[in-house]
Amino acid sequence: MNFEGTAVAMITPFTEDNEVDEDGYRENINFLIENGVDGLLAAGTTGGESATITIPEQKRLIDILIEEVDGRVQTIAGAGSNSTQDALELVQYAESAGADMALVITPYYNKPQPHGLIEHYKSINNNSDIPIIVYNVPSRTGTDIDPETITAVAGLDNVVAIKEANPDLDKMSKTRKTLIEADLEDEFSILSGNDDLTVPMMSLGAKGVISVVANVDPFRMSQMVNNCLDGSYEKAMDLHYELYNLMKVLFIESNPVPTKVALKMLGRPSGDIRLPLAPLKDENRLKVKQVLNDLELL
């Protein structure tokens, strides 16, 4: 199994008591599916706040996602850790729960060497059967998985894609070229991990995006990606620039703080964030509201 199109890195909504808002989560799942997305990611590391939700909460979010989606789109379980043992436990849980794929971030903080990364993913690959999407986000983890290591990991049976959040487009080209030379380009997909680079990355061979912006505007984001997949790059570029200010303002402070504020403004389930993240500054709240008004979302 592989993935192409628009997957949403879903926020984790909280109640006023700072508990996971299960009803709100289900509501968001249905809203996103109704607006044309191809996949949903539960308990991602940034938007899903996996760093501040508990393991039982993370597993519960995975269960709710699979139950509520009921086969309508692809389900992706956030299942990474800086400990291989903990990551494997989450991957095995995602598999037993029935998720279509698991997203496994490169281990953070401990900065493993390239051969350590290969062994990390090899251990997960050899002890599970669920398709794995590698997540590379060096700005968060302190580690950047290089094209040669990506290609080595891509040769593992269950590793099917990478969510690439390194903004270096030359690296994207090198990775794609290395995959082609290894005859892996049809078996392994590159997915954009940056909304604002989705169109250029897809023009270089990426197959879609795991998107933050799609939490707020799933319809236009899905249209943009579908246009790329159809080769309609002029239409995709028009939507890119239409959404550009939203792509930027949702990262004006740490994700998912602005996204949750935007969703709350739209009357969608979101709640607050958990410490150590703090509420959005008032001046930035005004900027978020202005962008939503400009897009006629409010």
PDB file of N, CA and C in Angstrom, residues 176-278:
ATOM      1  N   ARG A 176      15.122  12.035  -5.037  1.00  0.00           N
ATOM      2  CA  ARG A 176      14.371  11.426  -6.138  1.00  0.00           C
ATOM      3  C   ARG A 176      15.321  10.747  -7.130  1.00  0.00           C
ATOM      4  N   LYS A 177      16.428  11.411  -7.445  1.00  0.00           N
ATOM      5  CA  LYS A 177      17.404  10.838  -8.381  1.00  0.00           C
ATOM      6  C   LYS A 177      18.018   9.565  -7.813  1.00  0.00           C
ATOM      7  N   THR A 178      18.330   9.580  -6.535  1.00  0.00           N
ATOM      8  CA  THR A 178      18.915   8.399  -5.896  1.00  0.00           C
ATOM      9  C   THR A 178      17.925   7.236  -5.882  1.00  0.00           C
ATOM     10  N   LEU A 179      16.646   7.540  -5.648  1.00  0.00           N
ATOM     11  CA  LEU A 179      15.619   6.500  -5.686  1.00  0.00           C
ATOM     12  C   LEU A 179      15.470   5.924  -7.093  1.00  0.00           C
ATOM     13  N   ILE A 180      15.511   6.789  -8.099  1.00  0.00           N
ATOM     14  CA  ILE A 180      15.407   6.332  -9.493  1.00  0.00           C
ATOM     15  C   ILE A 180      16.572   5.405  -9.834  1.00  0.00           C
ATOM     16  N   GLU A 181      17.768   5.812  -9.426  1.00  0.00           N
ATOM     17  CA  GLU A 181      18.959   4.996  -9.724  1.00  0.00           C
ATOM     18  C   GLU A 181      18.906   3.641  -9.028  1.00  0.00           C
ATOM     19  N   ALA A 182      18.198   3.580  -7.885  1.00  0.00           N
ATOM     20  CA  ALA A 182      18.042   2.308  -7.165  1.00  0.00           C
ATOM     21  C   ALA A 182      16.792   1.542  -7.603  1.00  0.00           C
ATOM     22  N   ASP A 183      16.086   2.077  -8.628  1.00  0.00           N
ATOM     23  CA  ASP A 183      14.874   1.459  -9.158  1.00  0.00           C
ATOM     24  C   ASP A 183      13.802   1.316  -8.079  1.00  0.00           C
ATOM     25  N   LEU A 184      13.690   2.356  -7.247  1.00  0.00           N
ATOM     26  CA  LEU A 184      12.709   2.348  -6.159  1.00  0.00           C
ATOM     27  C   LEU A 184      11.646   3.430  -6.305  1.00  0.00           C
ATOM     28  N   GLU A 185      11.690   4.203  -7.397  1.00  0.00           N
ATOM     29  CA  GLU A 185      10.809   5.355  -7.502  1.00  0.00           C
ATOM     30  C   GLU A 185       9.333   4.984  -7.580  1.00  0.00           C
ATOM     31  N   ASP A 186       9.019   3.773  -8.052  1.00  0.00           N
ATOM     32  CA  ASP A 186       7.620   3.359  -8.141  1.00  0.00           C
ATOM     33  C   ASP A 186       7.122   2.697  -6.860  1.00  0.00           C
ATOM     34  N   GLU A 187       8.033   2.310  -5.996  1.00  0.00           N
ATOM     35  CA  GLU A 187       7.672   1.604  -4.774  1.00  0.00           C
ATOM     36  C   GLU A 187       7.693   2.506  -3.538  1.00  0.00           C
ATOM     37  N   PHE A 188       8.254   3.698  -3.681  1.00  0.00           N
ATOM     38  CA  PHE A 188       8.472   4.574  -2.530  1.00  0.00           C
ATOM     39  C   PHE A 188       8.111   6.001  -2.922  1.00  0.00           C
ATOM     40  N   SER A 189       7.240   6.624  -2.141  1.00  0.00           N
ATOM     41  CA  SER A 189       6.748   7.961  -2.454  1.00  0.00           C
ATOM     42  C   SER A 189       7.356   9.019  -1.548  1.00  0.00           C
ATOM     43  N   ILE A 190       7.569  10.191  -2.120  1.00  0.00           N
ATOM     44  CA  ILE A 190       7.939  11.365  -1.342  1.00  0.00           C
ATOM     45  C   ILE A 190       6.683  12.208  -1.164  1.00  0.00           C
ATOM     46  N   LEU A 191       6.400  12.586   0.069  1.00  0.00           N
ATOM     47  CA  LEU A 191       5.264  13.449   0.399  1.00  0.00           C
ATOM     48  C   LEU A 191       5.792  14.735   1.000  1.00  0.00           C
ATOM     49  N   SER A 192       5.218  15.850   0.615  1.00  0.00           N
ATOM     50  CA  SER A 192       5.646  17.132   1.169  1.00  0.00           C
ATOM     51  C   SER A 192       5.251  17.232   2.636  1.00  0.00           C
ATOM     52  N   GLY A 193       6.179  17.722   3.444  1.00  0.00           N
ATOM     53  CA  GLY A 193       5.885  18.005   4.843  1.00  0.00           C
ATOM     54  C   GLY A 193       5.747  19.487   5.111  1.00  0.00           C
ATOM     55  N   ASN A 194       5.791  20.296   4.033  1.00  0.00           N
ATOM     56  CA  ASN A 194       5.646  21.754   4.136  1.00  0.00           C
ATOM     57  C   ASN A 194       4.583  22.195   3.147  1.00  0.00           C
ATOM     58  N   ASP A 195       3.480  22.740   3.646  1.00  0.00           N
ATOM     59  CA  ASP A 195       2.392  23.146   2.760  1.00  0.00           C
ATOM     60  C   ASP A 195       2.864  24.092   1.660  1.00  0.00           C
ATOM     61  N   ASP A 196       3.719  25.037   2.019  1.00  0.00           N
ATOM     62  CA  ASP A 196       4.111  26.060   1.042  1.00  0.00           C
ATOM     63  C   ASP A 196       5.073  25.545  -0.017  1.00  0.00           C
ATOM     64  N   LEU A 197       5.584  24.321   0.139  1.00  0.00           N
ATOM     65  CA  LEU A 197       6.480  23.730  -0.859  1.00  0.00           C
ATOM     66  C   LEU A 197       5.836  22.555  -1.595  1.00  0.00           C
ATOM     67  N   THR A 198       4.557  22.352  -1.376  1.00  0.00           N
ATOM     68  CA  THR A 198       3.894  21.189  -1.965  1.00  0.00           C
ATOM     69  C   THR A 198       3.920  21.234  -3.487  1.00  0.00           C
ATOM     70  N   VAL A 199       3.568  22.367  -4.083  1.00  0.00           N
ATOM     71  CA  VAL A 199       3.529  22.452  -5.552  1.00  0.00           C
ATOM     72  C   VAL A 199       4.919  22.249  -6.159  1.00  0.00           C
ATOM     73  N   PRO A 200       5.950  22.971  -5.682  1.00  0.00           N
ATOM     74  CA  PRO A 200       7.273  22.697  -6.271  1.00  0.00           C
ATOM     75  C   PRO A 200       7.764  21.279  -6.028  1.00  0.00           C
ATOM     76  N   MET A 201       7.490  20.718  -4.865  1.00  0.00           N
ATOM     77  CA  MET A 201       7.921  19.343  -4.604  1.00  0.00           C
ATOM     78  C   MET A 201       7.202  18.346  -5.513  1.00  0.00           C
ATOM     79  N   MET A 202       5.916  18.584  -5.752  1.00  0.00           N
ATOM     80  CA  MET A 202       5.184  17.682  -6.632  1.00  0.00           C
ATOM     81  C   MET A 202       5.650  17.819  -8.075  1.00  0.00           C
ATOM     82  N   SER A 203       6.086  19.009  -8.452  1.00  0.00           N
ATOM     83  CA  SER A 203       6.628  19.177  -9.802  1.00  0.00           C
ATOM     84  C   SER A 203       7.926  18.400  -9.979  1.00  0.00           C
ATOM     85  N   LEU A 204       8.577  18.062  -8.862  1.00  0.00           N
ATOM     86  CA  LEU A 204       9.821  17.293  -8.897  1.00  0.00           C
ATOM     87  C   LEU A 204       9.596  15.803  -8.637  1.00  0.00           C
ATOM     88  N   GLY A 205       8.342  15.412  -8.443  1.00  0.00           N
ATOM     89  CA  GLY A 205       8.056  13.992  -8.307  1.00  0.00           C
ATOM     90  C   GLY A 205       7.383  13.557  -7.029  1.00  0.00           C
ATOM     91  N   ALA A 206       7.148  14.486  -6.078  1.00  0.00           N
ATOM     92  CA  ALA A 206       6.414  14.118  -4.869  1.00  0.00           C
ATOM     93  C   ALA A 206       4.979  13.748  -5.225  1.00  0.00           C
ATOM     94  N   LYS A 207       4.351  12.930  -4.388  1.00  0.00           N
ATOM     95  CA  LYS A 207       3.026  12.392  -4.688  1.00  0.00           C
ATOM     96  C   LYS A 207       1.906  13.010  -3.859  1.00  0.00           C
ATOM     97  N   GLY A 208       2.232  13.978  -3.018  1.00  0.00           N
ATOM     98  CA  GLY A 208       1.182  14.580  -2.211  1.00  0.00           C
ATOM     99  C   GLY A 208       1.762  15.299  -1.019  1.00  0.00           C
ATOM    100  N   VAL A 209       0.934  15.485   0.001  1.00  0.00           N
ATOM    101  CA  VAL A 209       1.317  16.267   1.177  1.00  0.00           C
ATOM    102  C   VAL A 209       0.635  15.690   2.410  1.00  0.00           C
ATOM    103  N   ILE A 210       1.330  15.807   3.541  1.00  0.00           N
ATOM    104  CA  ILE A 210       0.688  15.624   4.849  1.00  0.00           C
ATOM    105  C   ILE A 210       0.608  17.022   5.428  1.00  0.00           C
ATOM    106  N   SER A 211      -0.583  17.575   5.447  1.00  0.00           N
ATOM    107  CA  SER A 211      -0.818  19.016   5.507  1.00  0.00           C
ATOM    108  C   SER A 211      -1.359  19.510   6.837  1.00  0.00           C
ATOM    109  N   VAL A 212      -0.851  20.660   7.258  1.00  0.00           N
ATOM    110  CA  VAL A 212      -1.422  21.406   8.381  1.00  0.00           C
ATOM    111  C   VAL A 212      -2.558  22.299   7.891  1.00  0.00           C
ATOM    112  N   VAL A 213      -2.322  22.981   6.764  1.00  0.00           N
ATOM    113  CA  VAL A 213      -3.298  23.930   6.221  1.00  0.00           C
ATOM    114  C   VAL A 213      -4.648  23.254   5.973  1.00  0.00           C
ATOM    115  N   ALA A 214      -4.623  21.979   5.601  1.00  0.00           N
ATOM    116  CA  ALA A 214      -5.875  21.278   5.302  1.00  0.00           C
ATOM    117  C   ALA A 214      -6.778  21.125   6.520  1.00  0.00           C
ATOM    118  N   ASN A 215      -6.250  21.302   7.729  1.00  0.00           N
ATOM    119  CA  ASN A 215      -7.130  21.379   8.894  1.00  0.00           C
ATOM    120  C   ASN A 215      -8.123  22.522   8.752  1.00  0.00           C
ATOM    121  N   VAL A 216      -7.654  23.622   8.173  1.00  0.00           N
ATOM    122  CA  VAL A 216      -8.430  24.866   8.096  1.00  0.00           C
ATOM    123  C   VAL A 216      -9.171  24.975   6.773  1.00  0.00           C
ATOM    124  N   ASP A 217      -8.508  24.643   5.669  1.00  0.00           N
ATOM    125  CA  ASP A 217      -9.124  24.747   4.343  1.00  0.00           C
ATOM    126  C   ASP A 217      -8.853  23.464   3.554  1.00  0.00           C
ATOM    127  N   PRO A 218      -9.522  22.377   3.933  1.00  0.00           N
ATOM    128  CA  PRO A 218      -9.256  21.096   3.276  1.00  0.00           C
ATOM    129  C   PRO A 218      -9.663  21.079   1.811  1.00  0.00           C
ATOM    130  N   PHE A 219     -10.705  21.804   1.461  1.00  0.00           N
ATOM    131  CA  PHE A 219     -11.205  21.754   0.090  1.00  0.00           C
ATOM    132  C   PHE A 219     -10.201  22.333  -0.893  1.00  0.00           C
ATOM    133  N   ARG A 220      -9.721  23.541  -0.623  1.00  0.00           N
ATOM    134  CA  ARG A 220      -8.779  24.165  -1.565  1.00  0.00           C
ATOM    135  C   ARG A 220      -7.429  23.461  -1.556  1.00  0.00           C
ATOM    136  N   MET A 221      -7.001  22.989  -0.384  1.00  0.00           N
ATOM    137  CA  MET A 221      -5.726  22.276  -0.329  1.00  0.00           C
ATOM    138  C   MET A 221      -5.804  20.989  -1.149  1.00  0.00           C
ATOM    139  N   SER A 222      -6.900  20.263  -1.036  1.00  0.00           N
ATOM    140  CA  SER A 222      -7.074  19.038  -1.813  1.00  0.00           C
ATOM    141  C   SER A 222      -7.146  19.332  -3.303  1.00  0.00           C
ATOM    142  N   GLN A 223      -7.834  20.406  -3.661  1.00  0.00           N
ATOM    143  CA  GLN A 223      -7.899  20.806  -5.069  1.00  0.00           C
ATOM    144  C   GLN A 223      -6.505  21.080  -5.621  1.00  0.00           C
ATOM    145  N   MET A 224      -5.698  21.799  -4.850  1.00  0.00           N
ATOM    146  CA  MET A 224      -4.346  22.143  -5.288  1.00  0.00           C
ATOM    147  C   MET A 224      -3.533  20.883  -5.567  1.00  0.00           C
ATOM    148  N   VAL A 225      -3.586  19.934  -4.645  1.00  0.00           N
ATOM    149  CA  VAL A 225      -2.820  18.694  -4.801  1.00  0.00           C
ATOM    150  C   VAL A 225      -3.355  17.867  -5.963  1.00  0.00           C
ATOM    151  N   ASN A 226      -4.674  17.795  -6.094  1.00  0.00           N
ATOM    152  CA  ASN A 226      -5.255  17.034  -7.199  1.00  0.00           C
ATOM    153  C   ASN A 226      -4.875  17.640  -8.544  1.00  0.00           C
ATOM    154  N   ASN A 227      -4.808  18.958  -8.615  1.00  0.00           N
ATOM    155  CA  ASN A 227      -4.368  19.615  -9.846  1.00  0.00           C
ATOM    156  C   ASN A 227      -2.941  19.209 -10.194  1.00  0.00           C
ATOM    157  N   CYS A 228      -2.087  19.134  -9.178  1.00  0.00           N
ATOM    158  CA  CYS A 228      -0.709  18.684  -9.429  1.00  0.00           C
ATOM    159  C   CYS A 228      -0.689  17.253  -9.955  1.00  0.00           C
ATOM    160  N   LEU A 229      -1.467  16.384  -9.315  1.00  0.00           N
ATOM    161  CA  LEU A 229      -1.499  14.989  -9.744  1.00  0.00           C
ATOM    162  C   LEU A 229      -2.018  14.846 -11.169  1.00  0.00           C
ATOM    163  N   ASP A 230      -2.905  15.770 -11.576  1.00  0.00           N
ATOM    164  CA  ASP A 230      -3.447  15.754 -12.940  1.00  0.00           C
ATOM    165  C   ASP A 230      -2.543  16.455 -13.942  1.00  0.00           C
ATOM    166  N   GLY A 231      -1.451  17.067 -13.446  1.00  0.00           N
ATOM    167  CA  GLY A 231      -0.577  17.817 -14.331  1.00  0.00           C
ATOM    168  C   GLY A 231      -1.054  19.226 -14.632  1.00  0.00           C
ATOM    169  N   SER A 232      -2.070  19.684 -13.912  1.00  0.00           N
ATOM    170  CA  SER A 232      -2.623  21.029 -14.138  1.00  0.00           C
ATOM    171  C   SER A 232      -1.912  22.026 -13.220  1.00  0.00           C
ATOM    172  N   TYR A 233      -0.657  22.300 -13.516  1.00  0.00           N
ATOM    173  CA  TYR A 233       0.162  23.083 -12.601  1.00  0.00           C
ATOM    174  C   TYR A 233      -0.208  24.558 -12.560  1.00  0.00           C
ATOM    175  N   GLU A 234      -0.787  25.089 -13.629  1.00  0.00           N
ATOM    176  CA  GLU A 234      -1.217  26.495 -13.584  1.00  0.00           C
ATOM    177  C   GLU A 234      -2.357  26.662 -12.583  1.00  0.00           C
ATOM    178  N   LYS A 235      -3.312  25.735 -12.600  1.00  0.00           N
ATOM    179  CA  LYS A 235      -4.404  25.784 -11.621  1.00  0.00           C
ATOM    180  C   LYS A 235      -3.866  25.574 -10.209  1.00  0.00           C
ATOM    181  N   ALA A 236      -2.923  24.645 -10.068  1.00  0.00           N
ATOM    182  CA  ALA A 236      -2.329  24.395  -8.755  1.00  0.00           C
ATOM    183  C   ALA A 236      -1.599  25.629  -8.249  1.00  0.00           C
ATOM    184  N   MET A 237      -0.888  26.297  -9.142  1.00  0.00           N
ATOM    185  CA  MET A 237      -0.143  27.484  -8.745  1.00  0.00           C
ATOM    186  C   MET A 237      -1.088  28.601  -8.315  1.00  0.00           C
ATOM    187  N   ASP A 238      -2.217  28.740  -9.003  1.00  0.00           N
ATOM    188  CA  ASP A 238      -3.206  29.749  -8.599  1.00  0.00           C
ATOM    189  C   ASP A 238      -3.684  29.488  -7.173  1.00  0.00           C
ATOM    190  N   LEU A 239      -3.966  28.233  -6.861  1.00  0.00           N
ATOM    191  CA  LEU A 239      -4.422  27.895  -5.515  1.00  0.00           C
ATOM    192  C   LEU A 239      -3.296  28.046  -4.492  1.00  0.00           C
ATOM    193  N   HIS A 240      -2.081  27.736  -4.898  1.00  0.00           N
ATOM    194  CA  HIS A 240      -0.925  27.944  -4.018  1.00  0.00           C
ATOM    195  C   HIS A 240      -0.866  29.395  -3.554  1.00  0.00           C
ATOM    196  N   TYR A 241      -0.982  30.318  -4.487  1.00  0.00           N
ATOM    197  CA  TYR A 241      -0.897  31.731  -4.107  1.00  0.00           C
ATOM    198  C   TYR A 241      -2.143  32.208  -3.384  1.00  0.00           C
ATOM    199  N   GLU A 242      -3.276  31.597  -3.684  1.00  0.00           N
ATOM    200  CA  GLU A 242      -4.502  31.925  -2.954  1.00  0.00           C
ATOM    201  C   GLU A 242      -4.378  31.527  -1.485  1.00  0.00           C
ATOM    202  N   LEU A 243      -3.720  30.394  -1.248  1.00  0.00           N
ATOM    203  CA  LEU A 243      -3.570  29.875   0.115  1.00  0.00           C
ATOM    204  C   LEU A 243      -2.275  30.316   0.793  1.00  0.00           C
ATOM    205  N   TYR A 244      -1.435  31.030   0.080  1.00  0.00           N
ATOM    206  CA  TYR A 244      -0.080  31.296   0.563  1.00  0.00           C
ATOM    207  C   TYR A 244      -0.073  32.001   1.924  1.00  0.00           C
ATOM    208  N   ASN A 245      -0.894  33.027   2.096  1.00  0.00           N
ATOM    209  CA  ASN A 245      -0.897  33.745   3.376  1.00  0.00           C
ATOM    210  C   ASN A 245      -1.370  32.847   4.518  1.00  0.00           C
ATOM    211  N   LEU A 246      -2.286  31.935   4.224  1.00  0.00           N
ATOM    212  CA  LEU A 246      -2.725  30.984   5.243  1.00  0.00           C
ATOM    213  C   LEU A 246      -1.596  30.025   5.583  1.00  0.00           C
ATOM    214  N   MET A 247      -0.868  29.579   4.559  1.00  0.00           N
ATOM    215  CA  MET A 247       0.272  28.691   4.789  1.00  0.00           C
ATOM    216  C   MET A 247       1.295  29.330   5.724  1.00  0.00           C
ATOM    217  N   LYS A 248       1.466  30.629   5.593  1.00  0.00           N
ATOM    218  CA  LYS A 248       2.457  31.337   6.404  1.00  0.00           C
ATOM    219  C   LYS A 248       1.932  31.681   7.794  1.00  0.00           C
ATOM    220  N   VAL A 249       0.694  32.143   7.878  1.00  0.00           N
ATOM    221  CA  VAL A 249       0.198  32.618   9.170  1.00  0.00           C
ATOM    222  C   VAL A 249      -0.013  31.465  10.149  1.00  0.00           C
ATOM    223  N   LEU A 250      -0.242  30.259   9.639  1.00  0.00           N
ATOM    224  CA  LEU A 250      -0.418  29.119  10.542  1.00  0.00           C
ATOM    225  C   LEU A 250       0.886  28.683  11.194  1.00  0.00           C
ATOM    226  N   PHE A 251       1.990  29.302  10.774  1.00  0.00           N
ATOM    227  CA  PHE A 251       3.291  29.032  11.402  1.00  0.00           C
ATOM    228  C   PHE A 251       3.904  30.315  11.965  1.00  0.00           C
ATOM    229  N   ILE A 252       3.064  31.319  12.215  1.00  0.00           N
ATOM    230  CA  ILE A 252       3.555  32.586  12.750  1.00  0.00           C
ATOM    231  C   ILE A 252       4.079  32.399  14.175  1.00  0.00           C
ATOM    232  N   GLU A 253       3.521  31.420  14.877  1.00  0.00           N
ATOM    233  CA  GLU A 253       4.071  30.902  16.122  1.00  0.00           C
ATOM    234  C   GLU A 253       4.064  29.380  16.006  1.00  0.00           C
ATOM    235  N   SER A 254       4.563  28.710  17.015  1.00  0.00           N
ATOM    236  CA  SER A 254       4.733  27.253  16.927  1.00  0.00           C
ATOM    237  C   SER A 254       3.425  26.549  16.586  1.00  0.00           C
ATOM    238  N   ASN A 255       3.496  25.664  15.594  1.00  0.00           N
ATOM    239  CA  ASN A 255       2.385  24.798  15.248  1.00  0.00           C
ATOM    240  C   ASN A 255       2.128  23.834  16.418  1.00  0.00           C
ATOM    241  N   PRO A 256       0.870  23.613  16.831  1.00  0.00           N
ATOM    242  CA  PRO A 256      -0.390  23.979  16.186  1.00  0.00           C
ATOM    243  C   PRO A 256      -1.096  25.174  16.812  1.00  0.00           C
ATOM    244  N   VAL A 257      -0.382  26.058  17.484  1.00  0.00           N
ATOM    245  CA  VAL A 257      -1.048  27.158  18.199  1.00  0.00           C
ATOM    246  C   VAL A 257      -1.903  28.004  17.251  1.00  0.00           C
ATOM    247  N   PRO A 258      -1.359  28.529  16.139  1.00  0.00           N
ATOM    248  CA  PRO A 258      -2.202  29.338  15.252  1.00  0.00           C
ATOM    249  C   PRO A 258      -3.319  28.531  14.591  1.00  0.00           C
ATOM    250  N   THR A 259      -3.068  27.259  14.299  1.00  0.00           N
ATOM    251  CA  THR A 259      -4.091  26.432  13.662  1.00  0.00           C
ATOM    252  C   THR A 259      -5.283  26.239  14.594  1.00  0.00           C
ATOM    253  N   LYS A 260      -5.008  26.003  15.865  1.00  0.00           N
ATOM    254  CA  LYS A 260      -6.107  25.830  16.811  1.00  0.00           C
ATOM    255  C   LYS A 260      -6.906  27.132  16.976  1.00  0.00           C
ATOM    256  N   VAL A 261      -6.209  28.269  16.954  1.00  0.00           N
ATOM    257  CA  VAL A 261      -6.903  29.554  17.026  1.00  0.00           C
ATOM    258  C   VAL A 261      -7.794  29.742  15.800  1.00  0.00           C
ATOM    259  N   ALA A 262      -7.258  29.414  14.618  1.00  0.00           N
ATOM    260  CA  ALA A 262      -8.036  29.542  13.389  1.00  0.00           C
ATOM    261  C   ALA A 262      -9.282  28.667  13.436  1.00  0.00           C
ATOM    262  N   LEU A 263      -9.131  27.429  13.876  1.00  0.00           N
ATOM    263  CA  LEU A 263     -10.275  26.527  13.947  1.00  0.00           C
ATOM    264  C   LEU A 263     -11.315  27.023  14.944  1.00  0.00           C
ATOM    265  N   LYS A 264     -10.849  27.556  16.056  1.00  0.00           N
ATOM    266  CA  LYS A 264     -11.787  28.091  17.042  1.00  0.00           C
ATOM    267  C   LYS A 264     -12.568  29.267  16.454  1.00  0.00           C
ATOM    268  N   MET A 265     -11.879  30.108  15.681  1.00  0.00           N
ATOM    269  CA  MET A 265     -12.558  31.230  15.018  1.00  0.00           C
ATOM    270  C   MET A 265     -13.613  30.739  14.032  1.00  0.00           C
ATOM    271  N   LEU A 266     -13.365  29.590  13.424  1.00  0.00           N
ATOM    272  CA  LEU A 266     -14.292  29.023  12.450  1.00  0.00           C
ATOM    273  C   LEU A 266     -15.401  28.199  13.105  1.00  0.00           C
ATOM    274  N   GLY A 267     -15.376  28.111  14.445  1.00  0.00           N
ATOM    275  CA  GLY A 267     -16.396  27.361  15.159  1.00  0.00           C
ATOM    276  C   GLY A 267     -16.207  25.866  15.091  1.00  0.00           C
ATOM    277  N   ARG A 268     -14.984  25.423  14.804  1.00  0.00           N
ATOM    278  CA  ARG A 268     -14.676  24.004  14.710  1.00  0.00           C
ATOM    279  C   ARG A 268     -14.015  23.537  16.010  1.00  0.00           C
ATOM    280  N   PRO A 269     -14.164  22.268  16.372  1.00  0.00           N
ATOM    281  CA  PRO A 269     -13.545  21.771  17.607  1.00  0.00           C
ATOM    282  C   PRO A 269     -12.029  21.934  17.579  1.00  0.00           C
ATOM    283  N   SER A 270     -11.500  22.532  18.634  1.00  0.00           N
ATOM    284  CA  SER A 270     -10.047  22.724  18.714  1.00  0.00           C
ATOM    285  C   SER A 270      -9.585  22.729  20.163  1.00  0.00           C
ATOM    286  N   GLY A 271     -10.139  23.620  20.961  1.00  0.00           N
ATOM    287  CA  GLY A 271      -9.664  23.762  22.329  1.00  0.00           C
ATOM    288  C   GLY A 271      -8.331  24.473  22.374  1.00  0.00           C
ATOM    289  N   ASP A 272      -7.748  24.513  23.550  1.00  0.00           N
ATOM    290  CA  ASP A 272      -6.460  25.171  23.728  1.00  0.00           C
ATOM    291  C   ASP A 272      -5.329  24.183  23.507  1.00  0.00           C
ATOM    292  N   ILE A 273      -4.109  24.669  23.747  1.00  0.00           N
ATOM    293  CA  ILE A 273      -2.951  23.790  23.651  1.00  0.00           C
ATOM    294  C   ILE A 273      -2.507  23.417  25.067  1.00  0.00           C
ATOM    295  N   ARG A 274      -1.626  22.439  25.135  1.00  0.00           N
ATOM    296  CA  ARG A 274      -1.078  22.042  26.421  1.00  0.00           C
ATOM    297  C   ARG A 274       0.310  22.647  26.606  1.00  0.00           C
ATOM    298  N   LEU A 275       0.617  23.014  27.832  1.00  0.00           N
ATOM    299  CA  LEU A 275       1.960  23.497  28.155  1.00  0.00           C
ATOM    300  C   LEU A 275       2.996  22.437  27.790  1.00  0.00           C
ATOM    301  N   PRO A 276       4.169  22.873  27.302  1.00  0.00           N
ATOM    302  CA  PRO A 276       4.748  24.211  27.376  1.00  0.00           C
ATOM    303  C   PRO A 276       4.350  25.174  26.259  1.00  0.00           C
ATOM    304  N   LEU A 277       3.496  24.765  25.311  1.00  0.00           N
ATOM    305  CA  LEU A 277       2.995  25.738  24.349  1.00  0.00           C
ATOM    306  C   LEU A 277       2.076  26.719  25.069  1.00  0.00           C
ATOM    307  N   ALA A 278       2.092  27.955  24.599  1.00  0.00           N
ATOM    308  CA  ALA A 278       1.328  29.022  25.242  1.00  0.00           C
ATOM    309  C   ALA A 278       0.364  29.641  24.235  1.00  0.00           C
TER     310      ALA A 278
END
